[in-house]
Short mmCIF file of C-alpha atoms in Angstrom, two decimals:
data_model
loop_
_atom_site.label_atom_id
_atom_site.label_comp_id
_atom_site.label_asym_id
_atom_site.label_seq_id
_atom_site.Cartn_x
_atom_site.Cartn_y
_atom_site.Cartn_z
CA UNK A 1142 -1.70 15.65 -7.11
CA UNK A 1143 0.41 13.34 -4.86
CA UNK A 1144 -1.73 11.44 -2.43
CA UNK A 1145 -0.69 9.72 0.63
CA UNK A 1146 -3.38 7.11 1.68
CA UNK A 1147 -3.33 5.46 4.99
CA UNK A 1148 -5.58 2.62 5.87
CA UNK A 1149 -5.69 -0.06 8.80
CA UNK A 1150 -7.39 -3.23 7.62
CA UNK A 1151 -9.71 -5.27 10.08
CA UNK A 1152 -8.91 -8.86 10.89
CA UNK A 1153 -11.78 -9.89 8.46
CA UNK A 1154 -11.61 -8.31 5.05
CA UNK A 1155 -14.72 -5.65 4.22
CA UNK A 1156 -16.25 -3.34 2.31
CA UNK A 1157 -13.90 -0.71 3.51
CA UNK A 1158 -11.15 -2.33 1.85
CA UNK A 1159 -12.73 -2.83 -1.33
CA UNK A 1160 -13.19 1.07 -1.28
CA UNK A 1161 -10.12 1.94 -0.36
CA UNK A 1162 -8.71 0.11 -3.46
CA UNK A 1163 -11.16 1.49 -5.74
CA UNK A 1164 -10.08 4.80 -5.07
CA UNK A 1165 -6.46 4.02 -5.05
CA UNK A 1166 -7.29 2.98 -8.84
CA UNK A 1167 -9.11 5.78 -9.70
CA UNK A 1168 -6.53 8.22 -8.66
CA UNK A 1169 -3.88 6.42 -10.46
CA UNK A 1170 -6.06 5.85 -13.37
CA UNK A 1171 -6.51 9.75 -13.81
CA UNK A 1172 -2.45 10.27 -13.12
CA UNK A 1173 -2.22 11.01 -9.28
CA UNK A 1174 0.67 10.00 -7.61
CA UNK A 1175 -0.26 7.58 -4.84
CA UNK A 1176 1.53 6.34 -1.89
CA UNK A 1177 0.36 3.92 1.07
CA UNK A 1178 0.58 3.34 4.24
CA UNK A 1179 -1.00 0.16 5.52
CA UNK A 1180 -1.61 -1.67 8.52
CA UNK A 1181 -3.30 -4.94 9.05
CA UNK A 1182 -5.05 -6.00 12.65
CA UNK A 1183 -3.76 -9.52 11.99
CA UNK A 1184 -0.62 -8.63 13.10
CA UNK A 1185 -1.75 -8.14 16.41
CA UNK A 1186 -2.84 -11.96 16.84
CA UNK A 1187 -1.55 -13.03 19.92
CA UNK A 1188 -0.44 -9.79 21.32
CA UNK A 1189 -1.27 -9.15 24.82
CA UNK A 1190 -4.07 -6.53 25.69
CA UNK A 1191 -1.94 -3.89 27.29
CA UNK A 1192 0.17 -3.70 23.99
CA UNK A 1193 -3.00 -3.20 21.87
CA UNK A 1194 -4.34 -0.68 23.74
CA UNK A 1195 -1.14 1.14 24.13
CA UNK A 1196 -0.99 0.84 20.30
CA UNK A 1197 -4.89 2.09 19.71
CA UNK A 1198 -4.15 5.13 21.48
CA UNK A 1199 -1.19 6.19 20.18
CA UNK A 1200 1.21 4.33 17.90
CA UNK A 1201 4.72 5.74 18.05
CA UNK A 1202 5.93 3.54 15.25
CA UNK A 1203 3.21 4.50 12.96
CA UNK A 1204 3.67 8.17 13.63
CA UNK A 1205 7.43 7.65 12.77
CA UNK A 1206 6.45 5.63 9.48
CA UNK A 1207 4.12 8.35 8.41
CA UNK A 1208 6.86 10.90 9.15
CA UNK A 1209 9.37 9.12 6.86
CA UNK A 1210 7.01 8.62 4.04
CA UNK A 1211 5.85 12.40 4.23
CA UNK A 1212 9.56 13.08 3.91
CA UNK A 1213 9.97 10.75 0.64
CA UNK A 1214 6.67 11.07 -1.15
CA UNK A 1215 6.17 15.15 -0.28
CA UNK A 1216 2.27 14.57 -0.47
CA UNK A 1217 -0.21 17.24 -1.31
CA UNK A 1218 -2.63 15.69 1.03
CA UNK A 1219 -2.89 12.66 3.16
CA UNK A 1220 -5.95 10.54 2.98
CA UNK A 1221 -7.01 8.61 6.18
CA UNK A 1222 -9.59 6.00 5.56
CA UNK A 1223 -9.12 3.77 8.71
CA UNK A 1224 -6.55 4.41 11.92
CA UNK A 1225 -7.84 1.48 14.19
CA UNK A 1226 -6.09 -0.36 15.86
CA UNK A 1227 -2.66 -0.30 14.66
CA UNK A 1228 -2.25 3.20 13.09
CA UNK A 1229 -3.91 5.07 15.80
CA UNK A 1230 -4.32 8.82 15.91
CA UNK A 1231 -0.78 9.63 16.17
CA UNK A 1232 -0.87 9.66 12.11
CA UNK A 1233 -3.12 12.84 12.32
CA UNK A 1234 -0.34 14.70 14.46
CA UNK A 1235 2.41 13.55 12.02
CA UNK A 1236 0.72 15.02 9.10
CA UNK A 1237 -0.14 17.97 10.87
CA UNK A 1238 3.30 18.33 12.29
CA UNK A 1239 4.63 18.58 8.51
CA UNK A 1240 1.86 20.96 7.31
CA UNK A 1241 0.29 18.17 5.17
CA UNK A 1242 -3.77 18.38 4.80
CA UNK A 1243 -5.51 15.44 6.20
CA UNK A 1244 -8.86 13.95 4.92
CA UNK A 1245 -10.67 11.31 6.76
CA UNK A 1246 -13.34 9.12 5.25
CA UNK A 1247 -16.04 8.16 7.65
CA UNK A 1248 -16.46 4.55 6.58
CA UNK A 1249 -18.74 3.86 9.94
CA UNK A 1250 -19.84 5.62 13.13
CA UNK A 1251 -16.38 4.62 15.35
CA UNK A 1252 -15.90 8.08 16.53
CA UNK A 1253 -19.29 7.93 18.10
CA UNK A 1254 -19.87 4.50 19.10
CA UNK A 1255 -17.46 1.98 20.41
CA UNK A 1256 -18.91 -0.51 18.42
CA UNK A 1257 -19.05 1.60 15.04
CA UNK A 1258 -22.44 0.35 14.20
CA UNK A 1259 -24.99 2.20 16.44
CA UNK A 1260 -26.39 -1.52 16.81
CA UNK A 1261 -26.97 -3.52 19.91
CA UNK A 1262 -29.08 -6.30 21.16
CA UNK A 1263 -31.12 -6.84 18.04
CA UNK A 1264 -31.86 -3.14 17.34
CA UNK A 1265 -30.65 0.62 17.07
CA UNK A 1266 -28.73 1.96 19.88
CA UNK A 1267 -27.63 5.59 20.13
CA UNK A 1268 -26.73 5.48 24.13
CA UNK A 1269 -23.21 6.65 23.56
CA UNK A 1270 -23.88 9.47 20.85
CA UNK A 1271 -22.96 13.19 21.98
CA UNK A 1272 -21.36 11.25 25.70
CA UNK A 1273 -17.83 12.53 26.16
CA UNK A 1274 -17.20 9.21 27.93
CA UNK A 1275 -19.06 6.50 25.69
CA UNK A 1276 -19.34 4.28 29.11
CA UNK A 1277 -22.73 2.88 27.81
CA UNK A 1278 -20.88 0.83 25.70
CA UNK A 1279 -18.75 -0.38 27.97
CA UNK A 1280 -21.39 -1.33 30.27
CA UNK A 1281 -22.68 -3.49 27.45
CA UNK A 1282 -19.57 -4.77 26.01
CA UNK A 1283 -20.44 -3.37 22.72
CA UNK A 1284 -17.05 -4.16 21.11
CA UNK A 1285 -16.68 -7.67 20.35
CA UNK A 1286 -18.80 -8.56 23.27
CA UNK A 1287 -16.10 -7.93 25.69
CA UNK A 1288 -16.26 -5.18 28.31
CA UNK A 1289 -12.39 -5.05 28.51
CA UNK A 1290 -11.99 -4.54 24.77
CA UNK A 1291 -14.70 -2.13 24.49
CA UNK A 1292 -12.78 -0.07 27.13
CA UNK A 1293 -9.90 0.14 24.93
CA UNK A 1294 -11.90 2.09 22.18
CA UNK A 1295 -13.90 4.30 24.65
CA UNK A 1296 -10.46 4.99 25.96
CA UNK A 1297 -8.96 6.08 22.61
CA UNK A 1298 -12.19 8.16 21.68
CA UNK A 1299 -12.12 9.88 25.48
CA UNK A 1300 -8.51 10.87 25.33
CA UNK A 1301 -8.64 12.10 21.77
CA UNK A 1302 -12.09 14.15 22.36
CA UNK A 1303 -9.99 15.65 25.47
CA UNK A 1304 -7.01 16.54 22.88
CA UNK A 1305 -9.28 17.93 20.27
CA UNK A 1306 -8.00 15.57 17.95
CA UNK A 1307 -11.19 15.03 16.19
CA UNK A 1308 -11.84 18.51 15.43
CA UNK A 1309 -8.56 20.26 14.93
CA UNK A 1310 -6.44 17.56 13.59
CA UNK A 1311 -8.40 16.89 10.50
CA UNK A 1312 -9.18 19.54 7.93
CA UNK A 1313 -11.92 17.59 6.02
CA UNK A 1314 -14.27 14.54 7.05
CA UNK A 1315 -15.91 12.76 4.18
CA UNK A 1316 -19.50 11.49 5.03
CA UNK A 1317 -20.70 8.76 3.04
CA UNK A 1318 -24.64 10.07 3.21
CA UNK A 1319 -26.22 13.29 4.39
CA UNK A 1320 -27.83 10.82 7.33
CA UNK A 1321 -24.28 10.08 8.36
CA UNK A 1322 -23.56 13.63 8.05
CA UNK A 1323 -26.04 14.89 10.60
CA UNK A 1324 -25.13 12.02 13.08
CA UNK A 1325 -21.57 13.09 12.99
CA UNK A 1326 -22.67 16.69 13.64
CA UNK A 1327 -25.00 15.76 16.25
CA UNK A 1328 -21.91 13.71 17.70
CA UNK A 1329 -19.75 16.86 18.02
CA UNK A 1330 -17.65 16.88 14.39
CA UNK A 1331 -17.98 20.69 13.12
CA UNK A 1332 -20.42 20.96 10.42
CA UNK A 1333 -18.21 23.09 8.45
CA UNK A 1334 -15.73 20.20 8.18
CA UNK A 1335 -17.81 17.43 6.83
CA UNK A 1336 -18.53 16.98 3.43
CA UNK A 1337 -20.38 14.30 1.86
CA UNK A 1338 -19.08 12.00 -1.05
CA UNK A 1339 -20.71 8.48 -1.83
CA UNK A 1340 -18.80 5.61 -2.89
CA UNK A 1341 -18.84 4.77 -6.74
CA UNK A 1342 -19.37 1.39 -8.67
CA UNK A 1343 -16.12 1.08 -11.21
CA UNK A 1344 -16.37 -0.37 -14.00
CA UNK A 1345 -19.86 0.26 -15.02
CA UNK A 1346 -21.34 -3.16 -15.01
CA UNK A 1347 -24.21 -2.14 -17.55
CA UNK A 1348 -27.59 -2.76 -17.14
CA UNK A 1349 -29.52 -6.11 -17.33
CA UNK A 1350 -33.09 -6.94 -18.39
CA UNK A 1351 -34.16 -8.13 -15.16
CA UNK A 1352 -35.80 -11.26 -16.72
CA UNK A 1353 -34.64 -13.94 -14.59
CA UNK A 1354 -37.70 -14.21 -12.42
CA UNK A 1355 -36.34 -14.17 -9.03
CA UNK A 1356 -35.83 -11.50 -6.23
CA UNK A 1357 -31.96 -11.18 -4.70
CA UNK A 1358 -30.62 -10.67 -1.24
CA UNK A 1359 -26.61 -10.18 -1.26
CA UNK A 1360 -24.96 -9.38 2.07
CA UNK A 1361 -23.15 -10.55 5.17
CA UNK A 1362 -25.51 -13.06 6.84
CA UNK A 1363 -25.64 -11.50 10.26
CA UNK A 1364 -28.32 -10.40 12.31
CA UNK A 1365 -28.07 -6.63 11.71
CA UNK A 1366 -28.38 -7.39 8.03
CA UNK A 1367 -32.06 -8.31 8.34
CA UNK A 1368 -31.85 -12.05 6.81
CA UNK A 1369 -34.36 -13.63 9.43
CA UNK A 1370 -36.91 -10.70 8.66
CA UNK A 1371 -36.28 -11.67 4.74
CA UNK A 1372 -36.84 -15.48 5.40
CA UNK A 1373 -40.02 -14.57 7.43
CA UNK A 1374 -41.45 -12.55 4.66
CA UNK A 1375 -40.87 -15.23 2.24
CA UNK A 1376 -42.77 -17.67 4.38
CA UNK A 1377 -45.68 -15.48 4.28
CA UNK A 1378 -45.10 -14.10 0.59
CA UNK A 1379 -45.74 -17.92 -0.31
CA UNK A 1380 -43.11 -18.19 -2.88
CA UNK A 1381 -44.69 -16.23 -5.76
CA UNK A 1382 -41.27 -15.02 -6.46
CA UNK A 1383 -38.19 -17.09 -5.54
CA UNK A 1384 -35.38 -15.18 -3.75
CA UNK A 1385 -31.66 -16.14 -4.46
CA UNK A 1386 -29.39 -15.33 -1.25
CA UNK A 1387 -25.86 -14.46 -1.93
CA UNK A 1388 -23.19 -14.34 1.03
CA UNK A 1389 -21.58 -15.55 4.01
CA UNK A 1390 -21.41 -14.99 7.78
CA UNK A 1391 -22.37 -16.10 11.15
CA UNK A 1392 -25.75 -17.11 10.09
CA UNK A 1393 -24.89 -19.14 6.87
CA UNK A 1394 -25.92 -22.24 8.50
CA UNK A 1395 -29.16 -21.23 9.63
CA UNK A 1396 -29.63 -19.62 6.12
CA UNK A 1397 -28.76 -23.11 4.17
CA UNK A 1398 -31.11 -24.87 6.39
CA UNK A 1399 -33.89 -22.71 6.04
CA UNK A 1400 -33.53 -22.76 2.00
CA UNK A 1401 -33.61 -26.61 2.35
CA UNK A 1402 -37.24 -26.52 3.97
CA UNK A 1403 -38.79 -23.48 2.68
CA UNK A 1404 -39.78 -23.27 -1.03
CA UNK A 1405 -39.13 -20.25 -2.90
CA UNK A 1406 -35.60 -19.71 -1.27
CA UNK A 1407 -31.94 -20.87 -3.04
CA UNK A 1408 -28.82 -20.38 -0.81
CA UNK A 1409 -25.89 -19.82 -3.00
CA UNK A 1410 -23.21 -19.01 -0.44
CA UNK A 1411 -20.39 -16.62 -1.36
CA UNK A 1412 -20.03 -15.60 -5.10
CA UNK A 1413 -17.23 -13.47 -6.75
CA UNK A 1414 -18.18 -10.01 -7.59
CA UNK A 1415 -18.73 -10.83 -11.45
CA UNK A 1416 -21.53 -13.47 -10.85
CA UNK A 1417 -23.07 -11.39 -8.35
CA UNK A 1418 -23.26 -8.46 -10.69
CA UNK A 1419 -24.74 -11.23 -13.40
CA UNK A 1420 -27.37 -12.23 -11.13
CA UNK A 1421 -28.30 -8.56 -10.34
CA UNK A 1422 -28.61 -7.79 -13.74
CA UNK A 1423 -31.46 -10.73 -14.26
CA UNK A 1424 -32.98 -9.91 -11.04
CA UNK A 1425 -36.21 -8.53 -10.55
CA UNK A 1426 -35.31 -6.26 -7.63
CA UNK A 1427 -32.86 -6.45 -4.75
CA UNK A 1428 -34.06 -7.05 -1.01
CA UNK A 1429 -32.02 -4.94 1.41
CA UNK A 1430 -33.69 -5.64 4.90
CA UNK A 1431 -30.66 -4.33 7.03
CA UNK A 1432 -31.61 -3.41 10.45
CA UNK A 1433 -28.78 -0.95 11.53
CA UNK A 1434 -27.86 2.47 9.91
CA UNK A 1435 -25.19 1.15 7.29
CA UNK A 1436 -22.41 3.43 6.25
CA UNK A 1437 -22.77 3.13 2.60
CA UNK A 1438 -24.09 -0.36 1.17
CA UNK A 1439 -22.43 -0.40 -1.99
CA UNK A 1440 -24.41 -3.21 -3.00
CA UNK A 1441 -27.42 -0.74 -3.52
CA UNK A 1442 -24.93 1.29 -5.73
CA UNK A 1443 -24.32 -1.85 -7.81
CA UNK A 1444 -27.69 -2.57 -7.93
CA UNK A 1445 -28.45 0.74 -9.57
CA UNK A 1446 -25.60 0.54 -11.90
CA UNK A 1447 -27.30 -2.94 -13.39
CA UNK A 1448 -30.86 -0.98 -13.32
CA UNK A 1449 -32.19 -2.86 -10.37
CA UNK A 1450 -34.93 -1.44 -8.16
CA UNK A 1451 -34.18 -2.17 -4.33
CA UNK A 1452 -36.60 -2.83 -1.66
CA UNK A 1453 -34.90 -1.45 1.60
CA UNK A 1454 -35.65 -0.90 5.14
CA UNK A 1455 -36.62 2.45 5.99
CA UNK A 1456 -33.75 3.38 8.02
CA UNK A 1457 -30.61 5.14 7.97
CA UNK A 1458 -28.83 5.33 4.79
CA UNK A 1459 -31.17 3.01 2.99
CA UNK A 1460 -34.00 5.52 3.35
CA UNK A 1461 -31.60 8.27 1.77
CA UNK A 1462 -30.44 6.10 -1.24
CA UNK A 1463 -33.42 4.36 -2.11
CA UNK A 1464 -36.11 6.80 -3.52
CA UNK A 1465 -39.53 5.51 -2.50
CA UNK A 1466 -41.56 4.69 -5.75
CA UNK A 1467 -39.07 5.67 -8.06
CA UNK A 1468 -35.92 3.66 -7.62
CA UNK A 1469 -37.35 1.29 -5.24
CA UNK A 1470 -39.53 0.79 -2.02
CA UNK A 1471 -39.23 1.07 1.55
CA UNK A 1472 -40.53 -0.91 4.47
CA UNK A 1473 -40.57 -1.01 8.18
CA UNK A 1474 -37.39 -2.49 9.63
CA UNK A 1475 -37.75 -5.59 10.81
CA UNK A 1476 -41.21 -6.06 9.76
CA UNK A 1477 -41.44 -9.01 7.81
CA UNK A 1478 -45.15 -8.56 7.30
CA UNK A 1479 -44.48 -4.87 5.45
CA UNK A 1480 -41.60 -6.63 3.55
CA UNK A 1481 -44.10 -9.56 2.28
CA UNK A 1482 -46.70 -6.61 1.33
CA UNK A 1483 -43.92 -4.54 -0.58
CA UNK A 1484 -42.72 -7.48 -2.49
CA UNK A 1485 -46.32 -8.34 -3.36
CA UNK A 1486 -47.16 -5.09 -4.70
CA UNK A 1487 -44.01 -5.01 -6.97
CA UNK A 1488 -44.87 -8.55 -8.23
CA UNK A 1489 -48.58 -7.14 -9.06
CA UNK A 1490 -47.42 -4.20 -10.51
CA UNK A 1491 -44.73 -4.94 -13.65
CA UNK A 1492 -44.98 -1.71 -15.33
CA UNK A 1493 -44.20 0.05 -12.35
CA UNK A 1494 -41.28 -2.31 -11.59
CA UNK A 1495 -40.04 -1.54 -15.13
CA UNK A 1496 -40.10 2.17 -14.70
CA UNK A 1497 -37.90 1.79 -11.30
CA UNK A 1498 -35.51 -0.28 -13.42
CA UNK A 1499 -35.27 2.76 -16.00
CA UNK A 1500 -34.76 5.30 -12.77
CA UNK A 1501 -32.66 2.95 -10.69
CA UNK A 1502 -29.86 2.98 -13.84
CA UNK A 1503 -30.33 6.70 -14.11
CA UNK A 1504 -29.35 7.33 -10.30
CA UNK A 1505 -26.20 5.50 -10.61
CA UNK A 1506 -25.58 7.52 -13.70
CA UNK A 1507 -26.09 10.47 -11.98
CA UNK A 1508 -24.35 9.86 -8.62
CA UNK A 1509 -22.33 6.74 -8.44
CA UNK A 1510 -20.09 7.02 -11.47
CA UNK A 1511 -16.42 6.81 -11.41
CA UNK A 1512 -16.00 10.40 -13.31
CA UNK A 1513 -18.51 11.85 -10.98
CA UNK A 1514 -16.70 10.55 -7.61
CA UNK A 1515 -13.23 11.64 -9.18
CA UNK A 1516 -14.46 15.21 -9.57
CA UNK A 1517 -15.88 15.20 -6.13
CA UNK A 1518 -12.54 13.60 -4.66
CA UNK A 1519 -10.43 16.52 -5.98
CA UNK A 1520 -12.57 19.11 -4.91
CA UNK A 1521 -12.16 17.58 -1.14
CA UNK A 1522 -8.56 17.37 -1.49
CA UNK A 1523 -8.38 21.08 -2.72
CA UNK A 1524 -10.76 21.94 0.20
CA UNK A 1525 -8.41 20.33 2.59
CA UNK A 1526 -5.62 22.21 0.95
CA UNK A 1527 -7.09 25.49 1.43
CA UNK A 1528 -8.17 25.01 4.90
CA UNK A 1529 -4.54 23.99 5.67
CA UNK A 1530 -2.98 26.97 3.80
CA UNK A 1531 -5.52 29.33 5.61
CA UNK A 1532 -4.46 27.82 8.85
CA UNK A 1533 -0.91 29.21 8.09
CA UNK A 1534 -1.51 32.56 7.71
#
């Protein structure tokens, strides 16, 4: 199969970029012919707001670039990961004009929320969900804390809803969880256009023994990730099991300061993936205290691959991915008392924790291997091709 992959990188590299690279590697490794059209928002550094706004709504240059690629590579399917800002929705129309099926992965909630996160002012916010014009996001300046920049996103969403871009120009959407699928249906995407395919972990890191004697946090150090809840929980927990914190972000200095004065907390900063996986293999469990819905936390799938149970917020994707009592435990989002209680329970029940390790690894083998993901991806591409073929008859 010939696949043309489109991806617009944000200014700061993130999980979406890693997923795109992993999928392209997976396709090539299986013998598919993969072509790429990439853009990078850093190329807009210093650009005026009017130019950025026009490009976000409709990029003539991106549409032309895709048309040239379509003529040269003659793909069976176009797989779009992100169009914001430089590629823009114009690429959907370019593909449709050539009769090529379009698959769109929904890595975040951008089509429903200008901030793409459903998170505002320290908590979940769905004020824009289902609105034809996402005006609350503009009022609150949800994108980068700026009303003017949020207005650009709102304009893109409003115009392309009116043009029926989201409902008519994409053949198949890929949601990463059932929870996300339900949200997008609630937001107006036709249910029969959305399939669920999680991310995957490759290569298999192999299970560890979990004998390191510590809990582990891995993630971006930002308010929505719940790091403050973790630190508060460890103050209450009393340091009976130390926790190691891996990551970087706007709260890094605060985390480092807390680790310096708080017994049982060690801050390791940003680490290479192999070192993180090594820590996972020896940790007792992973703490994932995120306070927003999340898209698909690859960290949880990586934890399962190493046989690491997860203590996660009972919210959004985390509540779906972590099976309470089998592959980990849930706690009330933002509640350090409940988190401390769940940690205490795990520490006090080593036999149950050992069983959770086996179940976590089994969950990876059943759901998150590269082999299973490849088959799901091929089925999605065939479905898109069937949809497009049916529209021509």
